[in-house]
Coordinates of C-alpha atoms in Angstrom, one line a residue:
Chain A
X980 CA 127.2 77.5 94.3
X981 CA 128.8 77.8 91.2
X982 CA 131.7 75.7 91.0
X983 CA 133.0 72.8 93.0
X984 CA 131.7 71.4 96.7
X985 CA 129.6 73.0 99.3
X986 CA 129.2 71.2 102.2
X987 CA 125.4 69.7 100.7
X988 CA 126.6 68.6 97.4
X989 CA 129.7 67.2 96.7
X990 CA 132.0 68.1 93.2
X991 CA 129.9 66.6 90.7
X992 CA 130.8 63.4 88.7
X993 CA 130.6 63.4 85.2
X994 CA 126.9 62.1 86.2
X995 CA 125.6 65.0 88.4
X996 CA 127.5 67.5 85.9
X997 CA 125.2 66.1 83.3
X998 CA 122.5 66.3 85.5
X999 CA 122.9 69.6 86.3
X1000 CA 123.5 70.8 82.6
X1001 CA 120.3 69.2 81.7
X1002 CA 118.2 70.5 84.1
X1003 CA 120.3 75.0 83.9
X1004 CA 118.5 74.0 80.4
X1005 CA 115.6 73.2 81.6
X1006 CA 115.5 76.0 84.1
X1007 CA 116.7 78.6 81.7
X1008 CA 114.0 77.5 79.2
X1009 CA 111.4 78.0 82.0
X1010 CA 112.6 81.0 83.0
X1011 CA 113.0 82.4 79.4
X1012 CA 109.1 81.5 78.8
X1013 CA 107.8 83.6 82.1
X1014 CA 110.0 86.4 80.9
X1015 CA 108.5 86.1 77.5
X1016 CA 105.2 85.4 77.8
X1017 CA 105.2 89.2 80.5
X1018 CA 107.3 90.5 77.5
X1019 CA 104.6 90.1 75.2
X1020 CA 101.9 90.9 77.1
X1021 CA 103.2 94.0 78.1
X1022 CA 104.3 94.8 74.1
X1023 CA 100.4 93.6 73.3
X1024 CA 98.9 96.4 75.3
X1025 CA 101.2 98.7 73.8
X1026 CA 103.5 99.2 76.9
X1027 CA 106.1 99.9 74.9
X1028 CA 105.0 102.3 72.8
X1029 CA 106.7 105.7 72.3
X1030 CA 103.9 107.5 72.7
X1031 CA 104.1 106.4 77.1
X1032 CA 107.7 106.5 77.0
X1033 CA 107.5 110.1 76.0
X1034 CA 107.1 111.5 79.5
X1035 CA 111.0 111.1 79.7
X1036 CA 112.3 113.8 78.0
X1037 CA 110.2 116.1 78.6
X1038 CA 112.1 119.2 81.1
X1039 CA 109.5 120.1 83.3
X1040 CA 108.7 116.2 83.8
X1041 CA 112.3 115.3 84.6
X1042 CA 112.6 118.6 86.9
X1043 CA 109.5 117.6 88.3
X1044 CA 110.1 113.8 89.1
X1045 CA 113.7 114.1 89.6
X1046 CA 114.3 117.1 91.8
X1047 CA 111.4 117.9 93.4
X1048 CA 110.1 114.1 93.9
X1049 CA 113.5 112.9 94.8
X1050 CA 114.2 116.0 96.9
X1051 CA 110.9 115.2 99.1
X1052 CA 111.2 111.2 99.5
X1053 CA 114.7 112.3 100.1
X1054 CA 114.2 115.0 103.0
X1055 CA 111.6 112.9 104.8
X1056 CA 114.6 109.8 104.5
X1057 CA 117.2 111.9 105.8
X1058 CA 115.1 113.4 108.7
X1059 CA 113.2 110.3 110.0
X1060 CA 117.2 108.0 109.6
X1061 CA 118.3 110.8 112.3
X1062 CA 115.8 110.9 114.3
X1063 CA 115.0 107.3 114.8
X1064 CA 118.8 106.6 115.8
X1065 CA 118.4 109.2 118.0
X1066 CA 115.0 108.1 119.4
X1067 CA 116.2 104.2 119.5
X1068 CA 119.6 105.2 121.3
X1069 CA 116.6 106.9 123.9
X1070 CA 114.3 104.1 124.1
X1071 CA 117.2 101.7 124.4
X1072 CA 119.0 103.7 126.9
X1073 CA 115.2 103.4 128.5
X1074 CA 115.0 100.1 128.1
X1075 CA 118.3 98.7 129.4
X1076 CA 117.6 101.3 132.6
X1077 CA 118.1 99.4 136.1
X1078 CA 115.0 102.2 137.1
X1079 CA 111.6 100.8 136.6
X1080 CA 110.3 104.5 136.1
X1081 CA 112.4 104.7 133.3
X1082 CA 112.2 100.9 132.0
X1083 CA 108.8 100.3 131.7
X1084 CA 107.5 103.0 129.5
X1085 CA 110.1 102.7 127.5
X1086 CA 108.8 98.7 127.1
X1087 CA 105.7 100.0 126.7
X1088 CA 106.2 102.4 123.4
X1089 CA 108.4 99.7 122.2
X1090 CA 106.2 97.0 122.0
X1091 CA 102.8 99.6 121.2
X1092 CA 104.6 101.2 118.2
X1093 CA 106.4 98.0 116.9
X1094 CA 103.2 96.6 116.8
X1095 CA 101.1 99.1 114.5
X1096 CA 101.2 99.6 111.0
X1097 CA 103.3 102.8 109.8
X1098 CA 100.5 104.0 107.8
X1099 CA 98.1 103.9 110.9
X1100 CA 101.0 105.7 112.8
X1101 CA 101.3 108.2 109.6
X1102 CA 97.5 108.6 110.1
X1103 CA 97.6 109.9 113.9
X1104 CA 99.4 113.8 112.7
X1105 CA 97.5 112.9 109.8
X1106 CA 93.6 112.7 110.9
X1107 CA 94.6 113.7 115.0
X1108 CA 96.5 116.9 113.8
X1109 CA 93.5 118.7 112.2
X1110 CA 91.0 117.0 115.1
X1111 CA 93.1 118.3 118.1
X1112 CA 94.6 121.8 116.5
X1113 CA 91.9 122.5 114.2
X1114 CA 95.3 123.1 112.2
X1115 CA 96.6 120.0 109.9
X1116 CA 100.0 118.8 110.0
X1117 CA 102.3 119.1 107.3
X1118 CA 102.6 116.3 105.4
X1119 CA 106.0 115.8 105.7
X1120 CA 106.0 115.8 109.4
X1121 CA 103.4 113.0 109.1
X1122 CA 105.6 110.7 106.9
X1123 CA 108.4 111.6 109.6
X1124 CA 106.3 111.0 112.8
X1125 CA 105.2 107.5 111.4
X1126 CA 108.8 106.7 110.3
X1127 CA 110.2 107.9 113.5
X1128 CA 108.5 106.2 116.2
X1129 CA 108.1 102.8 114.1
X1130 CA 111.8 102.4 113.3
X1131 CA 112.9 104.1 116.2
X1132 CA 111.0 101.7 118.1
X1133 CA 112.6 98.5 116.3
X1134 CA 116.2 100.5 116.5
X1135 CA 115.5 100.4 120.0
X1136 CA 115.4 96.7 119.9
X1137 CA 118.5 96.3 117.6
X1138 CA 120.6 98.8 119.7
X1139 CA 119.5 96.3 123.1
X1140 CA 120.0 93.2 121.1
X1141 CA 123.6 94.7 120.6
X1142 CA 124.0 95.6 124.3
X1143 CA 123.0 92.3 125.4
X1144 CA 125.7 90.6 122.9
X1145 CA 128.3 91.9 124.5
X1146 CA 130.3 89.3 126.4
X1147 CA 129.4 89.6 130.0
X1148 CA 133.0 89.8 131.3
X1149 CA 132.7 93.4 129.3
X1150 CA 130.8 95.0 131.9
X1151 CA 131.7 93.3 134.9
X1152 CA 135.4 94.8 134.3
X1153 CA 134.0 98.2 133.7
X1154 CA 131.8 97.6 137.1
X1155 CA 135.2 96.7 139.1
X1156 CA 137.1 99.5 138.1
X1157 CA 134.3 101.8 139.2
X1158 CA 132.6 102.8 136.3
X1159 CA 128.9 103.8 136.6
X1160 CA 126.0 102.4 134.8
X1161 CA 125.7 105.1 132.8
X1162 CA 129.7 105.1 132.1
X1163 CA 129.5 101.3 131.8
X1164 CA 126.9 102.0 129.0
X1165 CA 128.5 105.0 127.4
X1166 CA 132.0 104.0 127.1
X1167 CA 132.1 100.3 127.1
X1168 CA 128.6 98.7 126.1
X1169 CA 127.2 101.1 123.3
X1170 CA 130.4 101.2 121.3
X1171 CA 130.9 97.5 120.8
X1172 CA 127.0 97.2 120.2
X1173 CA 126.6 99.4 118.0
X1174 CA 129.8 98.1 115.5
X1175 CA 128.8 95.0 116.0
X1176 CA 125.0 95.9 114.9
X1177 CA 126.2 98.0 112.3
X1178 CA 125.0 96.1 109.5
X1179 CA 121.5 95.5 110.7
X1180 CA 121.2 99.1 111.8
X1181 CA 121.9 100.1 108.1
X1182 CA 119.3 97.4 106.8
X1183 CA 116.8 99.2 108.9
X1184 CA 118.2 102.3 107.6
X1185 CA 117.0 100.6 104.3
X1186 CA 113.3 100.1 106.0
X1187 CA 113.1 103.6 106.5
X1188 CA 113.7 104.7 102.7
X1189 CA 111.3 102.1 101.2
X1190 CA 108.8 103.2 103.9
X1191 CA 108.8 107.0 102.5
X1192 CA 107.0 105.2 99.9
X1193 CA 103.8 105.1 102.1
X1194 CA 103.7 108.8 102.1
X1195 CA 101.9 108.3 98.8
X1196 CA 99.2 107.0 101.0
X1197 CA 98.7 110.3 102.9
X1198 CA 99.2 112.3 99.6
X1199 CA 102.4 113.5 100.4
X1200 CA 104.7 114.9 97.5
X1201 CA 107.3 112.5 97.1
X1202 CA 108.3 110.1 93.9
X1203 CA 105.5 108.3 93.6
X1204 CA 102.7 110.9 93.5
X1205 CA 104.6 113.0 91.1
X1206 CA 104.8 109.7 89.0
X1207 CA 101.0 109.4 89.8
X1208 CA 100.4 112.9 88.2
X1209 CA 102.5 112.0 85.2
X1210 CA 100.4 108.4 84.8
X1211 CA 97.4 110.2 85.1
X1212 CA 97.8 112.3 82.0
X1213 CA 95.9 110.9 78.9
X1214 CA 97.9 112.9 76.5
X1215 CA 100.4 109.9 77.4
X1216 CA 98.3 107.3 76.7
X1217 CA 98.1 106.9 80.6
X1218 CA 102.1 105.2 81.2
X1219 CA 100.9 103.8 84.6
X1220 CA 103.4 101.1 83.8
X1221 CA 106.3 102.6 82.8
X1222 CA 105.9 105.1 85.5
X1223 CA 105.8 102.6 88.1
X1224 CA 108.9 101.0 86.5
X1225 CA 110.8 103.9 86.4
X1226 CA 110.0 104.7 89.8
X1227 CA 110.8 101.1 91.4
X1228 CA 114.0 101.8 89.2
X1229 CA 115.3 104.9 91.2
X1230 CA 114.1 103.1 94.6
X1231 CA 115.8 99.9 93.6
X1232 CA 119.3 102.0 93.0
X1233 CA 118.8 104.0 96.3
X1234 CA 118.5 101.0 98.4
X1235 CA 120.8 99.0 96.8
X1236 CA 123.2 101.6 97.2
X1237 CA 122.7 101.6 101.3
X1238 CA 122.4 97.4 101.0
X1239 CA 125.9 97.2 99.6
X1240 CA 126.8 99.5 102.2
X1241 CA 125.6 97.0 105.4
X1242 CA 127.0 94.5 103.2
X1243 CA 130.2 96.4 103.1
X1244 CA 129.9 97.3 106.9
X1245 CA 129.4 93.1 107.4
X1246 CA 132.3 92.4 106.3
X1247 CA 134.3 95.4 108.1
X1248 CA 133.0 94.1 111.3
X1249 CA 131.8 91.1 111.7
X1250 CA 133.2 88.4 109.1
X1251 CA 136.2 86.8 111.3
X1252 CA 133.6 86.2 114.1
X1253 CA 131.0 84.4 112.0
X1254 CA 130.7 80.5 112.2
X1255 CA 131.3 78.5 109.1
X1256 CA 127.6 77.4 107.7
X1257 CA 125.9 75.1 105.6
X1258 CA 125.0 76.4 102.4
X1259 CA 127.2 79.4 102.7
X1260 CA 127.4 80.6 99.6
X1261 CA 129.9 83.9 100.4
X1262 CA 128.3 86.2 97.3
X1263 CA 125.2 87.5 98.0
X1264 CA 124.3 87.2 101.4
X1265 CA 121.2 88.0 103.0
X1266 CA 120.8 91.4 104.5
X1267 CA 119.0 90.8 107.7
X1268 CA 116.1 93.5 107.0
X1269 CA 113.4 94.6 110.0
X1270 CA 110.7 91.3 108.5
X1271 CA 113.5 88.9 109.0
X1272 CA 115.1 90.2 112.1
X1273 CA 113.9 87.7 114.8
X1274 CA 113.5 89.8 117.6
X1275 CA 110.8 89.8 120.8
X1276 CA 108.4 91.9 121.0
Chain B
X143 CA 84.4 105.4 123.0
X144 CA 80.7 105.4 121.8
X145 CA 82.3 105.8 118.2
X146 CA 83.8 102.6 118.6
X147 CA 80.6 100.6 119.7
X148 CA 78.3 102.2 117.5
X149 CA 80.6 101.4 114.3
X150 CA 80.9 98.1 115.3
X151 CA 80.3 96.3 112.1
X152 CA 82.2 98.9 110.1
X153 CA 85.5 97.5 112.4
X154 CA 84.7 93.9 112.3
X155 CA 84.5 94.1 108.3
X156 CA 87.8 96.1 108.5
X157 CA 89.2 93.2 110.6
X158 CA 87.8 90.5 108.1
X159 CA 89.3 92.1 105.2
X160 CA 92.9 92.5 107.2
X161 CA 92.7 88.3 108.1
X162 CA 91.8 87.5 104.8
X163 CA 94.3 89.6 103.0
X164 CA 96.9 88.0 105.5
X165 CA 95.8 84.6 104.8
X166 CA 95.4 84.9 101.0
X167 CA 98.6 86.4 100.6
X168 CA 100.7 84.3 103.3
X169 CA 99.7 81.4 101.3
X170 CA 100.9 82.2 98.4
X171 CA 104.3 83.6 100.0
X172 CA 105.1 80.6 101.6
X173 CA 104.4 78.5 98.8
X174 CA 105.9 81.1 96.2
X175 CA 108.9 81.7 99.2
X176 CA 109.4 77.8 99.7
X177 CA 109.9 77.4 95.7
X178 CA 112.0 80.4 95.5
X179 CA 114.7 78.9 98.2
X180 CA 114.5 75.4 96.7
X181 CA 115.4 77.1 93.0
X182 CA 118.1 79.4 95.0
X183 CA 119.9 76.8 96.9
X184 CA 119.6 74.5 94.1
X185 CA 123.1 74.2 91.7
X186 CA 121.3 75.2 88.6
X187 CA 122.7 78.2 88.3
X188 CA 119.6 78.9 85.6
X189 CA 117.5 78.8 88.4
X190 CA 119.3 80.0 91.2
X191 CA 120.1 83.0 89.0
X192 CA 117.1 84.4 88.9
X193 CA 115.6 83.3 92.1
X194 CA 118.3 86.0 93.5
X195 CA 117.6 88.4 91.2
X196 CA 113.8 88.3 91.8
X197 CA 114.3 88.0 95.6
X198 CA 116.9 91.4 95.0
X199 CA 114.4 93.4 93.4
X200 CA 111.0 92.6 95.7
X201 CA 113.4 93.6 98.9
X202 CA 114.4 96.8 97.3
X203 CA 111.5 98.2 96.0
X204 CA 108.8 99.7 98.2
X205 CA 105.9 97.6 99.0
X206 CA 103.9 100.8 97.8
X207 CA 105.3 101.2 94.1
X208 CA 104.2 97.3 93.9
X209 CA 101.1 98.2 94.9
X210 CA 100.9 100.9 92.4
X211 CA 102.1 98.6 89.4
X212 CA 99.9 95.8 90.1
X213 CA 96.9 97.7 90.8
X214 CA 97.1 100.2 88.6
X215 CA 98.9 98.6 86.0
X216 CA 96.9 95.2 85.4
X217 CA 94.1 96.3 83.8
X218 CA 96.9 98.0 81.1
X219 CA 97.5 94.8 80.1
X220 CA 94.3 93.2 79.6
X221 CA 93.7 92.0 83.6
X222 CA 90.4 94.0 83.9
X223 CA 87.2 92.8 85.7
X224 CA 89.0 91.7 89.4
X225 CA 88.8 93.0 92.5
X226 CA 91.0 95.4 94.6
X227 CA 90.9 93.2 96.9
X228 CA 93.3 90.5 94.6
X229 CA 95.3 92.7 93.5
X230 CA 96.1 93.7 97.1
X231 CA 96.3 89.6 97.9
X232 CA 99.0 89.8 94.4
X233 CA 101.1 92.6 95.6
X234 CA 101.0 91.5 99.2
X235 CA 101.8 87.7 98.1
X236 CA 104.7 88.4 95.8
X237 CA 106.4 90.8 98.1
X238 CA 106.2 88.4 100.7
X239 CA 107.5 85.3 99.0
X240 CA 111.0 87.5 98.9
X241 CA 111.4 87.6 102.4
X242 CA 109.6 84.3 103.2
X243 CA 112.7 83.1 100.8
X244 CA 115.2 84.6 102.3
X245 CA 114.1 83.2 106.2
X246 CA 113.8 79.5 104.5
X247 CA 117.8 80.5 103.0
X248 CA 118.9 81.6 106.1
X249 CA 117.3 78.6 108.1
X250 CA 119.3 76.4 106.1
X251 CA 122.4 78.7 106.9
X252 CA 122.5 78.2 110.5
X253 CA 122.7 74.7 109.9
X254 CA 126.3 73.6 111.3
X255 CA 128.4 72.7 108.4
X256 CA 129.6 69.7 110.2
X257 CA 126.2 68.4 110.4
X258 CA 126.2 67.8 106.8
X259 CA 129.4 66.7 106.7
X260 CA 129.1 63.6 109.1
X261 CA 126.1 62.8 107.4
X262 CA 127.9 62.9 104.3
X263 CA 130.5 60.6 106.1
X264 CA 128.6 58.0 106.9
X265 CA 127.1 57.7 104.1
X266 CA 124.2 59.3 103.9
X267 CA 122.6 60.7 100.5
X268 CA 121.8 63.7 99.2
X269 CA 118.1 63.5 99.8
X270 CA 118.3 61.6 103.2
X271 CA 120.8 64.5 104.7
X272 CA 118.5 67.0 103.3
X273 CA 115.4 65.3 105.1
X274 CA 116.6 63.6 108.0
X275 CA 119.4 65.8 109.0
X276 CA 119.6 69.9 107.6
X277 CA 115.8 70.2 107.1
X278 CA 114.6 69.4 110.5
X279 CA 117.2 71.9 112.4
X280 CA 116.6 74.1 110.0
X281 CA 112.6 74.2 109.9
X282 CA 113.2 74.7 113.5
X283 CA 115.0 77.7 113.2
X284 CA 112.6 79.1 110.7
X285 CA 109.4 79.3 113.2
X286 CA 110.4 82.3 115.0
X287 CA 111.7 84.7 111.9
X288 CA 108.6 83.1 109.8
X289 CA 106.6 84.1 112.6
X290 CA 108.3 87.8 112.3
X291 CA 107.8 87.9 108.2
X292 CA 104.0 86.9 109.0
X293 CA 103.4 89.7 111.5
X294 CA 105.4 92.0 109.0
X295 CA 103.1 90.8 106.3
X296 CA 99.8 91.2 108.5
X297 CA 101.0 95.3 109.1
X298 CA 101.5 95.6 105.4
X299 CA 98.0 94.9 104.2
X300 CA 97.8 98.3 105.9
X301 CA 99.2 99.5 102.8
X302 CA 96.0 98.5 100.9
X303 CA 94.1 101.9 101.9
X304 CA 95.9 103.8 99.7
X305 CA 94.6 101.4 96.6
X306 CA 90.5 101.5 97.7
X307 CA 90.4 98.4 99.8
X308 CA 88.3 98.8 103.0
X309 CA 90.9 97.5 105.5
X310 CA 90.9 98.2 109.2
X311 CA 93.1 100.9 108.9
X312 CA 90.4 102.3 106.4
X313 CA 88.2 102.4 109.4
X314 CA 90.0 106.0 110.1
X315 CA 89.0 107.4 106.7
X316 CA 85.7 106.4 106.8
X317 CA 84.8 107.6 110.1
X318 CA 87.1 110.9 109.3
X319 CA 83.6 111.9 107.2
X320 CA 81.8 112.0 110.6
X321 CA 84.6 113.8 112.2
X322 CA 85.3 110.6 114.4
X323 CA 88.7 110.2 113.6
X324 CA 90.6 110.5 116.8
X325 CA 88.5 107.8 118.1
X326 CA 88.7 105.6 115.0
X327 CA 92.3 105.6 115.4
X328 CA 92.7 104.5 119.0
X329 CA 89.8 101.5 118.0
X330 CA 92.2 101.3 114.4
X331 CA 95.4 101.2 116.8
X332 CA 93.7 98.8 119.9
X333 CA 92.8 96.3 117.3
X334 CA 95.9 96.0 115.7
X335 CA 97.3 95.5 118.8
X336 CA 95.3 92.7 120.1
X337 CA 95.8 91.3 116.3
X338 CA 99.3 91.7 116.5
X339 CA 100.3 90.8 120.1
X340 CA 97.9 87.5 119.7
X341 CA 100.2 86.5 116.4
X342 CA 103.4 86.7 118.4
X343 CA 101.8 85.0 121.8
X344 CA 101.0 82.5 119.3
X345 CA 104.3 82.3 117.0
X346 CA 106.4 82.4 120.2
X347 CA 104.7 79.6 121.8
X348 CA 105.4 77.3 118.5
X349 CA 109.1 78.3 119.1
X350 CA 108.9 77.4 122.3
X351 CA 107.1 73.9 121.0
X352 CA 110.0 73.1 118.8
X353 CA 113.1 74.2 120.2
X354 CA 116.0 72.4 120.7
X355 CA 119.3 72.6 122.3
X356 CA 122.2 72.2 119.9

């Protein structure tokens, strides 16, 4: 948007430039006051003070924060990114099935799991484990049973969506030269779906590590209860606030790290075949994420 | 199943305090969401700037850690005296308005670029092709991944248990005392469900309403 036409506006005049350098004053001004006026009340209250800044370079709280916090919201990502592919690759194998034994449930767990909150799905190894075992669950496994069967259920979806965009004449071919379903699927259908959904299968991929976060819910160990412990200490002047900044930091890098990889996979795969828009600004395009991915349930 | 009927009330208040944390904060999403695409598709790069950046750092940081900073971290600075219960509404609203952004952006994306263009051409303004020609279609393509950021937004108030407020999926932990749980998740789970399914009968019908063929 930042030099010349786009298809709303036209290349300003020496009016509209004018216009425009009035108002990125303006606007700056604006901005610069919110910024300040957070600034200040943060430095008021003392937010800024060494004294809850301290935390940082201390070994133990470094070791603890940055290995084993890391290494937990880490492990539970790791595990639940596998097996939700591999769940969603199940469901939607389910899903696409031309058997009604097979189709149905697979529907079914779709649309129940999609539909539930991933805390409430955390909760069920959580609260059921110890209820139906009389033995709880470990934590972990929670995180990765909620994770699992909620992203799972919406790759499911994404892996379908994928099938289904795949020009028809793609499967009729592989019909006529005798393929079976389950050939047609494997060797023709599933490859071009899944490159084409590439992208949006790594955005869910994103999903899945800002949802280890909820694990702080059910008290597992991962960054943000070990940054809980360290806000809770008084001896830091309780740094709730620089905790949860540092914290949001580390997850904001993570994520943007596997963003600018769908981003990167976008443009591998899909660019040449993508209309030309209104408004299409070519930096910074939106990462279709799991809230904006318009899909039926 | 007797768990379920004789906690009754506990449920319905869960439910209440689910709606109204969805309504609360899906009001101030949209309108904080509506502002943030205006200021991002605007070409003041002063406000478009940090529109982006704002919208970049709510979609990559865990609903959760927001939680944590608003809820915990208010009173730091002086915001004492207010209920969970807005703070969750804060959280939940600002999150939101990132991806409540981002569907308005993208609405305006799939408008065809020759749409504007022959409006351009024949000579319409700036403001008329904006609300007579790319707003409509694009409002129109909005309902159905609005209707998706909603339902999102109703699951996350489901995040609020972990910061003390008594939501439904609260209902679990409060009946866990009893040894109820099992039950009080499948009542937890079933109303969800209805919740849920209801919001996307209902957003999918209003698609329906105001599609068009292009």
């Amino acid at each position: 948007m930042s030099s010349g036409a786009t298809v709303l506006f036209d290349a300003p005049g020496p009016r509209a430039r004018r216009r425009n350098a009035i108002l990125t004053v303006i606007g700056g001004l604006l901005v610069a006051a919110i910024v300040v006026v957070i600034l200040l009340r943060l430095a008021d209250n003392g937010q800024f003070d060494g004294v809850r800044w301290e935390w940082l370079q201390y070994e133990g709280i470094q070791r603890n924060i940055l290995i084993d916090g890391l290494t937990a919201t880490l492990k539970a990502f790791v595990i639940s990114a596998v097996l939700a592919v591999v769940v969603g690759l199940v469901l939607s194998i389910g899903r696409l099935s031309t058997n009604r034994w097979l189709r149905y449930p697979a529907v079914a767990f779709v649309t129940v799991f999609r539909a539930l909150p991933v805390v409430v799905l955390m909760f069920i190894p959580y609260f059921g484990g110890s209820a139906v075992f009389d033995e709880s669950i470990p934590l972990l496994w929670c995180v990765v049973f909620g994770l699992v069967v909620y992203n799972g259920s919406v790759l499911a979806e994404i892996f379908r969506a994928g099938v289904l965009a795949v020009p028809k004449g793609q499967s009729e071919a592989a019909v006529s030269i005798g393929l079976s379903r389950s050939q047609t699927l494997r060797i023709v259908l599933f490859p071009q779906a899944i490159r084409s959904m590439l992208p949006t299968i790594i955005s869910q991929l994103v999903v899945v590590l800002k949802d280890t976060a909820l694990g702080f819910v059910i008290g597992y160990q991962e960054l943000l209860v070990k940054g809980q412990e360290v806000a809770r200490d008084p001896s830091f002047q309780l740094p709730y606030i620089p905790v949860a900044i540092v914290i949001g930091a580390i997850y904001i890098v993570l994520c943007s790290l596997l963003s600018w990889l769908a981003t990167y996979a976008e443009r591998r795969t899909g660019s040449s075949r993508r209309p030309r828009r209104a408004f299409d600004t070519g930096v910074g395009e939106p990462v279709p994420g799991d809230e904006v991915l318009d899909l039926p349930v | 199943m007797s768990v379920i009927f004789d906690n009754l009330d506990l449920f319905g208040q869960g439910m209440a305090t689910t709606i109204s944390l969805t309504l609360a904060s899906g009001l101030i999403a949209i309108v904080l969401g509506l502002l943030l695409a205006a200021f991002r598709v605007s070409p003041v790069p002063s406000l478009s700037g940090p529109s982006g950046f704002f919208v970049g750092l709510m979609q990559n940081t865990p609903l959760t850690v927001l939680f944590f900073l608003v809820v915990f971290g208010s009173p730091k600075v002086g915001f004492t005296g207010i209920t969970y219960w807005t703070f969750a509404v804060v959280a939940l609203g600002l999150y939101t308005s990132a991806f409540v952004c981002e569907v308005v952006r993208s609405g305006i994306n799939t408008v065809a670029a020759g749409q504007a263009e022959a409006a351009r051409s024949i000579g319409l303004t700036f403001t008329q092709n904006l609300s007579l020609v790319i707003l409509p279609q694009a409002l129109r393509s909005v309902v159905g991944p609005m209707g998706s950021t909603l339902i999102a937004l109703t699951k996350n108030t489901s995040v609020a248990v972990g910061f003390s407020v008594l939501e439904l999926s609260s209902v679990v932990n409060q009946l866990n005392e009893t040894g109820d749980a099992v039950a009080a998740l499948f009542g937890v789970a079933l109303c969800y469900l209805v919740l849920i399914l209801l919001m996307s009968l209902g957003f999918e019908a209003l698609e329906r309403k105001v599609a068009f063929s292009r």
